[in-house]
mmCIF file of C-alpha atoms in Angstrom:
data_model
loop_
_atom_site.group_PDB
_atom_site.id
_atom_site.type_symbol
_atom_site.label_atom_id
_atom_site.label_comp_id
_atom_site.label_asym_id
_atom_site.label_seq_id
_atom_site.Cartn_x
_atom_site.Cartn_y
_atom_site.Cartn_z
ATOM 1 C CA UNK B 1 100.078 93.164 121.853
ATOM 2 C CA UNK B 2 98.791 96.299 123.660
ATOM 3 C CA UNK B 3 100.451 96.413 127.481
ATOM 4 C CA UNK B 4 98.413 98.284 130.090
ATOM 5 C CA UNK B 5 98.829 99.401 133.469
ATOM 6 C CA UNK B 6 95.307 99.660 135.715
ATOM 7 C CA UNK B 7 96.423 101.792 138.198
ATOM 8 C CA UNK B 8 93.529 101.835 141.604
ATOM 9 C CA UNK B 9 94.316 101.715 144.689
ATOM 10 C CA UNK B 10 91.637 99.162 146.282
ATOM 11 C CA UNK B 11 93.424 95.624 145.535
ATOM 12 C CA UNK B 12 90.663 93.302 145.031
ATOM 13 C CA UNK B 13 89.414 95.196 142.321
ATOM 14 C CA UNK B 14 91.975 95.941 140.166
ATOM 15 C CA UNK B 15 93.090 92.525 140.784
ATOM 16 C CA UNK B 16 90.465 91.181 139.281
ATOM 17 C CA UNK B 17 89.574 93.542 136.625
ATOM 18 C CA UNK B 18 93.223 92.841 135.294
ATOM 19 C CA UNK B 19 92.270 89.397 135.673
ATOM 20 C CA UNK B 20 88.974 90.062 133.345
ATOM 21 C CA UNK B 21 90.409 92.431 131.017
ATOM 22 C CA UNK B 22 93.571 90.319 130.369
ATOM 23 C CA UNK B 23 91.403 87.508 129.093
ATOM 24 C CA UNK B 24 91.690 89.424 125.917
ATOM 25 C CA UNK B 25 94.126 88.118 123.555
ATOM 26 C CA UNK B 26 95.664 91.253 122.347
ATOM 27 C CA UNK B 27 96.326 92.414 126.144
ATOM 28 C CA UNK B 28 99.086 92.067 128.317
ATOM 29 C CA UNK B 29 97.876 93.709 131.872
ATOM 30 C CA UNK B 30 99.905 94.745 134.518
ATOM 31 C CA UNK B 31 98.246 96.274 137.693
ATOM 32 C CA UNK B 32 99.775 99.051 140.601
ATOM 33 C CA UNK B 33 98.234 101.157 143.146
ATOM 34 C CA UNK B 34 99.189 104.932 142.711
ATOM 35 C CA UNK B 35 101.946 104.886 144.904
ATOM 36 C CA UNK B 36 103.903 102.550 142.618
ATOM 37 C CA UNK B 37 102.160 103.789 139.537
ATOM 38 C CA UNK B 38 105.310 106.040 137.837
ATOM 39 C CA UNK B 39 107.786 103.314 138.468
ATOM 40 C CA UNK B 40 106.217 100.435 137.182
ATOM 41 C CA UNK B 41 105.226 102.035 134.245
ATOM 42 C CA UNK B 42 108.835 103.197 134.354
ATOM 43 C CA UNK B 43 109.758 99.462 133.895
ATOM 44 C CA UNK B 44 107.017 98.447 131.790
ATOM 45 C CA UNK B 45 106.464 100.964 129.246
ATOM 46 C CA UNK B 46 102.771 100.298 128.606
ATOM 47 C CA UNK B 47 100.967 101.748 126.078
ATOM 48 C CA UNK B 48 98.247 102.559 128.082
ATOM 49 C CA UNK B 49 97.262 103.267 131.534
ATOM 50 C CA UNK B 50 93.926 103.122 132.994
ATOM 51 C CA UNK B 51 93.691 104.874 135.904
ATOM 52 C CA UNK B 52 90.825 105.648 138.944
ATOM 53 C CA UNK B 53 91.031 109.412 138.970
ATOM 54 C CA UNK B 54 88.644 109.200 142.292
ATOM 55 C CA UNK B 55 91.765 108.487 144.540
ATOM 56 C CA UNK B 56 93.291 111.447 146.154
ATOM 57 C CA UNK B 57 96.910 109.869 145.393
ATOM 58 C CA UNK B 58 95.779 111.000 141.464
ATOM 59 C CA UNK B 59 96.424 114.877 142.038
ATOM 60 C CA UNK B 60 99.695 114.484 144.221
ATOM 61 C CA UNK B 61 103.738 113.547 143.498
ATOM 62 C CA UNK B 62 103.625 110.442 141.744
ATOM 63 C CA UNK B 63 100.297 110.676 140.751
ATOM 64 C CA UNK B 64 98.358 111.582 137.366
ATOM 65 C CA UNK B 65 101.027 114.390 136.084
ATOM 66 C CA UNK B 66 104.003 112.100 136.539
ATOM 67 C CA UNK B 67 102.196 109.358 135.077
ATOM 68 C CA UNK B 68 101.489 110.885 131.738
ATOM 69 C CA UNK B 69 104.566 112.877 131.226
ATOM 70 C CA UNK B 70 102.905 116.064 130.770
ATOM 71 C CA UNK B 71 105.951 118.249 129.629
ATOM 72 C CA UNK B 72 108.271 115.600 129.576
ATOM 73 C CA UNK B 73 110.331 115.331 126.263
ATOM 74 C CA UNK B 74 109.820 111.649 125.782
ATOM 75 C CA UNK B 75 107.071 110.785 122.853
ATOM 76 C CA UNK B 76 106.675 107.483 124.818
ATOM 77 C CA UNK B 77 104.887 107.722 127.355
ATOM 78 C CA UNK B 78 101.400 106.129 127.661
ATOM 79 C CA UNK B 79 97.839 107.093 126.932
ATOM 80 C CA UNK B 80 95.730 107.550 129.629
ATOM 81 C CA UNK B 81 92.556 105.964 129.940
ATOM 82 C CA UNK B 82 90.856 107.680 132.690
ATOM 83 C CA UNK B 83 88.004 105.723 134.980
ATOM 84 C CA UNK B 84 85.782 108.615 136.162
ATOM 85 C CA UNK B 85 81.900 108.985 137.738
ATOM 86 C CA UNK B 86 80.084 111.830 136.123
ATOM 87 C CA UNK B 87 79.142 113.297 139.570
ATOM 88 C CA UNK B 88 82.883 113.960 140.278
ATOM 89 C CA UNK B 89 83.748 116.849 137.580
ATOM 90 C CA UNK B 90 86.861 117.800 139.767
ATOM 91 C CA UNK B 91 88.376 114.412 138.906
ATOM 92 C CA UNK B 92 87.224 114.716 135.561
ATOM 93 C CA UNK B 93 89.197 118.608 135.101
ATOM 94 C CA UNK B 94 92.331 117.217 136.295
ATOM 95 C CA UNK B 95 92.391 114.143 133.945
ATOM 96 C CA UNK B 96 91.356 116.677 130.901
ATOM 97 C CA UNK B 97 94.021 118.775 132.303
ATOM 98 C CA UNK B 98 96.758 116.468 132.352
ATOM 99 C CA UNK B 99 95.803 115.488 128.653
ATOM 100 C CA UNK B 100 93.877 112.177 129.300
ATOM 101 C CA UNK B 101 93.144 110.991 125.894
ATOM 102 C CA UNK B 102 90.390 108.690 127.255
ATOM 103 C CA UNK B 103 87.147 108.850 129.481
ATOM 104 C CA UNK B 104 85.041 106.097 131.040
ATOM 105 C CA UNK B 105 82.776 106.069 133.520
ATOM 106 C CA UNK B 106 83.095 103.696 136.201
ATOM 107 C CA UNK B 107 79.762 101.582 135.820
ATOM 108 C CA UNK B 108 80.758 101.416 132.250
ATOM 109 C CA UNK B 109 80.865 97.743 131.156
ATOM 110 C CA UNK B 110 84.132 95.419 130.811
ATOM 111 C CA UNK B 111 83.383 95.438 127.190
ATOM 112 C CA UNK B 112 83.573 99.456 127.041
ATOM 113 C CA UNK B 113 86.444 99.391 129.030
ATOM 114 C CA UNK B 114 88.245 97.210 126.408
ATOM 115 C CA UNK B 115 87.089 99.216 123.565
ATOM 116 C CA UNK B 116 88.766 102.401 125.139
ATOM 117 C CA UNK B 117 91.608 100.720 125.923
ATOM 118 C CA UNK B 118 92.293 100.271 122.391
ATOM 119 C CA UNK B 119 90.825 103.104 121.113
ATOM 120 C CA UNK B 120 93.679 104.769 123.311
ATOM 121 C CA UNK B 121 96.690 102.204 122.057
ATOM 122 C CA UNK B 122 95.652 103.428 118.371
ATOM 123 C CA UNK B 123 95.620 107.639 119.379
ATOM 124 C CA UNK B 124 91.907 108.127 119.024
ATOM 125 C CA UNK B 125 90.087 109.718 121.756
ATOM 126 C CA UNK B 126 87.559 108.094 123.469
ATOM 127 C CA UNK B 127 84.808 109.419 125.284
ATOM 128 C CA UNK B 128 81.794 107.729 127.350
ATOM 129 C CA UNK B 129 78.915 109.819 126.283
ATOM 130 C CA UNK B 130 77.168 109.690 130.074
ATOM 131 C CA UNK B 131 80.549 111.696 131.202
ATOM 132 C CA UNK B 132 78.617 114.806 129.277
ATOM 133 C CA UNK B 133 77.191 116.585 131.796
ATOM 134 C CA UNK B 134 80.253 116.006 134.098
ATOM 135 C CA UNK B 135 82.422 117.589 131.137
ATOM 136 C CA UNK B 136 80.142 120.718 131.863
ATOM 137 C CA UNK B 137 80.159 120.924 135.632
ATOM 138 C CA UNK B 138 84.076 120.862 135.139
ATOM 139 C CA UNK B 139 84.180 123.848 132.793
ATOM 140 C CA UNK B 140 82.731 125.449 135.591
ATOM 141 C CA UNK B 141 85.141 124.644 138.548
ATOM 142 C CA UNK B 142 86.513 127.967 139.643
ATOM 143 C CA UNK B 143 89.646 126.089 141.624
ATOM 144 C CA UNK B 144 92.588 125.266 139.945
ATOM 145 C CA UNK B 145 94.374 121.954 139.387
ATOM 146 C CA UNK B 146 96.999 122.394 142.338
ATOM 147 C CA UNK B 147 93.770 124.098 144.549
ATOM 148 C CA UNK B 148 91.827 120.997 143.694
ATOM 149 C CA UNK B 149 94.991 118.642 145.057
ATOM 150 C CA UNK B 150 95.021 120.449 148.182
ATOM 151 C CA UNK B 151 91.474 120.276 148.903
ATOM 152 C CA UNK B 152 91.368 117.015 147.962
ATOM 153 C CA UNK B 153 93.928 116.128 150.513
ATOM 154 C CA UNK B 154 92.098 118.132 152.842
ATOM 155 C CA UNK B 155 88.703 116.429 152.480
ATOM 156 C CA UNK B 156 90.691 113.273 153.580
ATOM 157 C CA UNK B 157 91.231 115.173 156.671
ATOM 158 C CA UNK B 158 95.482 115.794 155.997
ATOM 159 C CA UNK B 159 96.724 118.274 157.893
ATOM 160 C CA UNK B 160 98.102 121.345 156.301
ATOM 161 C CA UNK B 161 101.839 119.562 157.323
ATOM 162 C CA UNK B 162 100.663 116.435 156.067
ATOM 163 C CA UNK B 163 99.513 117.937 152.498
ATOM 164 C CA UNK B 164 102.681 120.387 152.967
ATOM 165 C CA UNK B 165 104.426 116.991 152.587
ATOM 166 C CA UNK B 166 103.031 115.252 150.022
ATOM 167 C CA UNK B 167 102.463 117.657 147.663
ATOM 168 C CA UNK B 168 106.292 119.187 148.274
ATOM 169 C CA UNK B 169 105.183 122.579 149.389
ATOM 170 C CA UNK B 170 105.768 124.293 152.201
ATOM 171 C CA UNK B 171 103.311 125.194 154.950
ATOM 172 C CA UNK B 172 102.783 128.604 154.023
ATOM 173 C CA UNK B 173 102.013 127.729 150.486
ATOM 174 C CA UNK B 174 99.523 125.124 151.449
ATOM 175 C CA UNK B 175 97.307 127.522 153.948
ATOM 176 C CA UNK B 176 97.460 130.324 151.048
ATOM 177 C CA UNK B 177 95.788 127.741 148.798
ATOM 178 C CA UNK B 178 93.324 126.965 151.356
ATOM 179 C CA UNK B 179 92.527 130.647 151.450
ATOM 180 C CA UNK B 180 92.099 131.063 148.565
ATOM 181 C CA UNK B 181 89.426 127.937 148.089
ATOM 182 C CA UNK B 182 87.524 129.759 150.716
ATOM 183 C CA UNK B 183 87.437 132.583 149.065
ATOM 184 C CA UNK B 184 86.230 131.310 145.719
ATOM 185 C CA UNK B 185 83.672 128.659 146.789
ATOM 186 C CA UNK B 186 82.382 131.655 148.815
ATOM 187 C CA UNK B 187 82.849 129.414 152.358
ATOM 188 C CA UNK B 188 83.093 130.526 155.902
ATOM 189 C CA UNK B 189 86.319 128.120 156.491
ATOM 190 C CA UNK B 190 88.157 125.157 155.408
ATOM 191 C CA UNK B 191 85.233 122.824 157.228
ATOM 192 C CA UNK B 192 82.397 124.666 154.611
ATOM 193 C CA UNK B 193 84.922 124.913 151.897
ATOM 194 C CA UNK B 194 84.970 120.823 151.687
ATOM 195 C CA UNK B 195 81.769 120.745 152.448
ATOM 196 C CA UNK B 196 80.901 122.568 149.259
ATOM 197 C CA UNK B 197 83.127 121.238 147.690
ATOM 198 C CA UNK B 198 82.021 117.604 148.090
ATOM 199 C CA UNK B 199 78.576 118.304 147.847
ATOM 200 C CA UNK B 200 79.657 119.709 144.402
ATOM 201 C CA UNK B 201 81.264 116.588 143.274
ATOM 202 C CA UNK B 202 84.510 118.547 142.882
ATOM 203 C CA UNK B 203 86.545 116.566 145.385
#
């Protein structure tokens, strides 16, 4: 029996794609939104998670890094399975960076989905082949994976206290990233730095 976590933060769907997905005989599915993602699987110890890397609550405390374990001593921590859209390569760099082992798109079919997922339980990557060209664009991001947080939470319109807070830095920190995403995405300010940024799929 594989056990998986679906970890999305909209509750009708991942209600009932854990209802569809656990259908399948040789799954035992479990569901969270991010905010309770690291403790359930904590307590449940699933093999996999498949997670919706298009939240903003995937790049900060509690989020994707905590989730997979990256750096953490254990060897059992689950695979991830990340749900991605190929015009969003930011989303796509920080599951890659955080050592996703697989890659779906989101209007990938139920079927797929269960294929990956046990792909994933057995240690083989797995890779939708229309996430290509989104593989490409995120090779070419020029922010890094905490700059990409902070914008993130800034394209949701948090304050530099409110992303000071949820991403445990201090306010200082947080306005030096934001400089420097201005400076490398060649804006005029924060506004046209998110602007770009979104219009680049990288938030």
């Amino acid at each position: 029996m594989i056990r998986v976590l679906l970890v999305h933060d909209t509750y009708l769907l991942r209600a009932a794609l854990a209802a569809l997905i656990g259908r399948e005989p040789d799954l035992e599915v479990s569901s969270a939104p991010w905010q309770r993602a690291v403790a359930m699987s904590d307590s449940l110890r699933p093999h996999v998670c498949v997670v919706d890397m298009d939240s903003p609550e995937a790049g900060g405390p509690g989020g994707l890094r905590e989730l997979s374990g990256h750096g953490d001593a254990r060897d059992d921590r689950a695979a991830l399975l990340a749900l991605a859209s190929a015009g969003r390569p930011g989303p796509l760099r920080r599951a890659y960076e955080e050592k996703a082992l697989g890659y779906l798109s989101k209007n990938a079919s139920p079927d797929r989905l269960v294929e990956g997922i046990r792909h994933v339980a057995n240690g083989e990557r797995y890779i939708d082949e229309t996430l290509g060209f989104g593989f490409l664009e995120a090779a070419e991001i020029p922010l890094t994976r905490r700059e990409l947080s902070v914008l993130s939470l800034a394209a949701e319109g948090a304050s530099v206290g409110e992303i000071a807070r949820s991403l445990h830095l201090s306010n200082g920190t947080v306005r030096n990233y934001m400089a420097a995403i201005t400076r490398k995405t060649g804006a005029r300010n924060r506004v046209d730095a998110i602007r770009i940024s979104q219009v680049a799929g990288w938030v």
